[in-house]
Tab-separated table of C-alpha atoms in Angstrom:
chain	number	residue	atom	x	y	z
A	1	MET	CA	29.073	-21.379	-2.989
A	2	ALA	CA	27.163	-22.971	-5.446
A	3	ALA	CA	23.971	-21.713	-4.388
A	4	ALA	CA	25.574	-17.930	-4.528
A	5	ALA	CA	26.101	-18.580	-8.131
A	6	VAL	CA	22.667	-19.621	-8.931
A	7	LEU	CA	21.015	-16.987	-6.646
A	8	ALA	CA	22.911	-14.089	-8.264
A	9	PRO	CA	21.384	-13.706	-11.729
A	10	LEU	CA	18.030	-13.820	-9.689
A	11	ALA	CA	18.911	-10.178	-7.853
A	12	VAL	CA	18.969	-8.632	-11.061
A	13	HIS	CA	15.306	-9.178	-11.584
A	14	ALA	CA	14.132	-8.213	-7.852
A	15	ALA	CA	11.402	-5.777	-7.296
A	16	PRO	CA	12.610	-2.060	-7.519
A	17	VAL	CA	13.661	-0.641	-4.039
A	18	PRO	CA	11.409	2.140	-3.278
A	19	SER	CA	14.099	4.534	-2.292
A	20	GLN	CA	15.288	4.092	-6.148
A	21	MET	CA	11.823	5.232	-7.327
A	22	ILE	CA	10.345	8.747	-8.342
A	23	GLU	CA	8.575	10.277	-5.316
A	24	GLN	CA	4.881	11.467	-5.747
A	25	GLN	CA	2.517	13.596	-3.795
A	26	ALA	CA	-0.450	11.133	-3.695
A	27	ALA	CA	-1.857	7.569	-3.854
A	28	LYS	CA	-4.911	6.042	-5.473
A	29	LEU	CA	-6.122	3.219	-3.439
A	30	GLN	CA	-8.866	0.816	-3.315
A	31	TRP	CA	-10.939	-0.302	-0.060
A	32	LEU	CA	-12.936	-3.474	0.091
A	33	ASP	CA	-15.444	-4.177	3.136
A	34	LYS	CA	-15.696	-7.986	2.993
A	35	VAL	CA	-19.011	-7.818	5.101
A	36	THR	CA	-20.973	-5.755	2.586
A	37	ALA	CA	-18.999	-6.161	-0.523
A	38	ARG	CA	-18.828	-2.565	-0.742
A	39	THR	CA	-15.772	-1.107	-2.521
A	40	SER	CA	-14.549	2.576	-2.736
A	41	THR	CA	-11.478	4.146	-4.875
A	42	PHE	CA	-9.906	7.158	-3.436
A	43	ALA	CA	-7.054	9.570	-3.536
A	44	ILE	CA	-4.956	10.408	-0.842
A	45	LYS	CA	-2.022	12.947	-0.274
A	46	VAL	CA	1.044	12.240	1.492
A	47	GLY	CA	0.572	12.832	5.219
A	48	GLU	CA	-3.061	12.655	5.028
A	49	THR	CA	-5.185	10.479	6.663
A	50	LYS	CA	-8.630	8.843	5.525
A	51	ALA	CA	-11.315	7.093	7.562
A	52	MET	CA	-12.656	4.037	5.682
A	53	GLY	CA	-14.936	2.172	8.019
A	54	SER	CA	-13.188	1.408	11.485
A	55	LEU	CA	-9.890	1.843	9.317
A	56	ARG	CA	-7.563	5.103	9.495
A	57	ILE	CA	-5.532	5.037	6.365
A	58	THR	CA	-2.293	7.412	6.256
A	59	LEU	CA	-0.195	7.652	3.517
A	60	ARG	CA	3.660	8.339	4.381
A	61	ALA	CA	5.121	8.039	0.841
A	62	CYS	CA	4.158	6.798	-2.667
A	63	ARG	CA	7.001	6.046	-5.276
A	64	GLU	CA	6.584	4.783	-8.869
A	65	ASN	CA	9.475	3.696	-11.338
A	66	PRO	CA	10.839	5.705	-13.936
A	67	PRO	CA	8.939	5.798	-17.273
A	68	ILE	CA	11.774	3.837	-18.895
A	69	GLU	CA	11.165	1.152	-16.234
A	70	THR	CA	8.468	-1.690	-15.941
A	71	PRO	CA	5.257	0.020	-14.367
A	72	GLU	CA	5.320	-0.135	-10.616
A	73	SER	CA	3.999	2.031	-7.898
A	74	ALA	CA	4.736	1.441	-4.119
A	75	ALA	CA	2.922	3.118	-1.062
A	76	PHE	CA	4.348	3.264	2.332
A	77	LEU	CA	0.534	3.016	4.376
A	78	GLU	CA	0.185	3.246	7.905
A	79	VAL	CA	-3.077	1.511	9.069
A	80	VAL	CA	-4.867	1.830	12.552
A	81	GLU	CA	-8.185	0.173	13.061
A	82	ILE	CA	-10.544	1.688	16.161
A	83	LYS	CA	-13.161	-0.514	17.216
A	84	PRO	CA	-15.967	1.068	19.538
A	85	GLY	CA	-14.672	0.550	23.346
A	86	GLU	CA	-11.302	-0.631	22.553
A	87	GLN	CA	-7.811	0.633	22.053
A	88	ALA	CA	-6.660	1.458	18.551
A	89	GLU	CA	-4.840	-0.929	16.787
A	90	GLN	CA	-2.205	-0.989	14.110
A	91	ALA	CA	-3.486	-3.052	11.326
A	92	PHE	CA	-0.682	-2.444	8.754
A	93	SER	CA	2.422	-0.814	8.513
A	94	GLY	CA	4.765	-0.975	5.373
A	95	TRP	CA	5.007	-0.803	1.830
A	96	MET	CA	2.320	-2.157	-0.610
A	97	PHE	CA	3.109	-2.796	-4.731
A	98	ALA	CA	0.341	-2.222	-7.232
A	99	SER	CA	1.527	-4.744	-9.208
A	100	SER	CA	1.668	-7.477	-6.373
A	101	PRO	CA	-1.130	-6.777	-3.771
A	102	ALA	CA	-0.613	-9.970	-2.142
A	103	LEU	CA	3.214	-9.231	-1.725
A	104	SER	CA	2.861	-7.022	1.421
A	105	ALA	CA	-1.100	-7.277	2.304
A	106	MET	CA	-2.875	-5.983	5.040
A	107	GLU	CA	-4.502	-9.025	7.148
A	108	ASN	CA	-7.857	-8.165	8.457
A	109	PRO	CA	-10.842	-10.178	8.386
A	110	ILE	CA	-13.291	-7.384	7.606
A	111	TYR	CA	-11.298	-5.037	5.229
A	112	ASP	CA	-8.811	-5.256	2.279
A	113	VAL	CA	-7.157	-1.895	1.233
A	114	TRP	CA	-4.420	-1.961	-1.787
A	115	VAL	CA	-2.508	0.372	-4.271
A	116	LEU	CA	-3.806	1.032	-7.508
A	117	GLY	CA	-0.936	3.594	-8.225
A	118	CYS	CA	0.676	7.031	-7.355
A	119	GLU	CA	-0.575	10.342	-8.552
A	120	GLN	CA	0.778	13.966	-8.842
């Protein structure tokens, strides 16, 4: 019971729940090829799939905090890696937060993808 009393105040400062955020129509993402050190910043619309290297990145949702809240953007991404001669493999599926890219990062030895923000 003492632990609950200590943890209760922490819940007030938790990250926003994406369902309580404002829905946007697109996201700005950044992609890194770790082998070539090539980066690219691109916009992607909800429902759209972009090919970056062997990755196929699909944006399912992008949400941001209301203007009166601390700035935060979150995007729900599905990332599939297609290697020649192999079956497509899911590399990531979930929410990524712009302010905390390491919180929910895609684990891949060659590529990194992260959210910069949402767009109209």
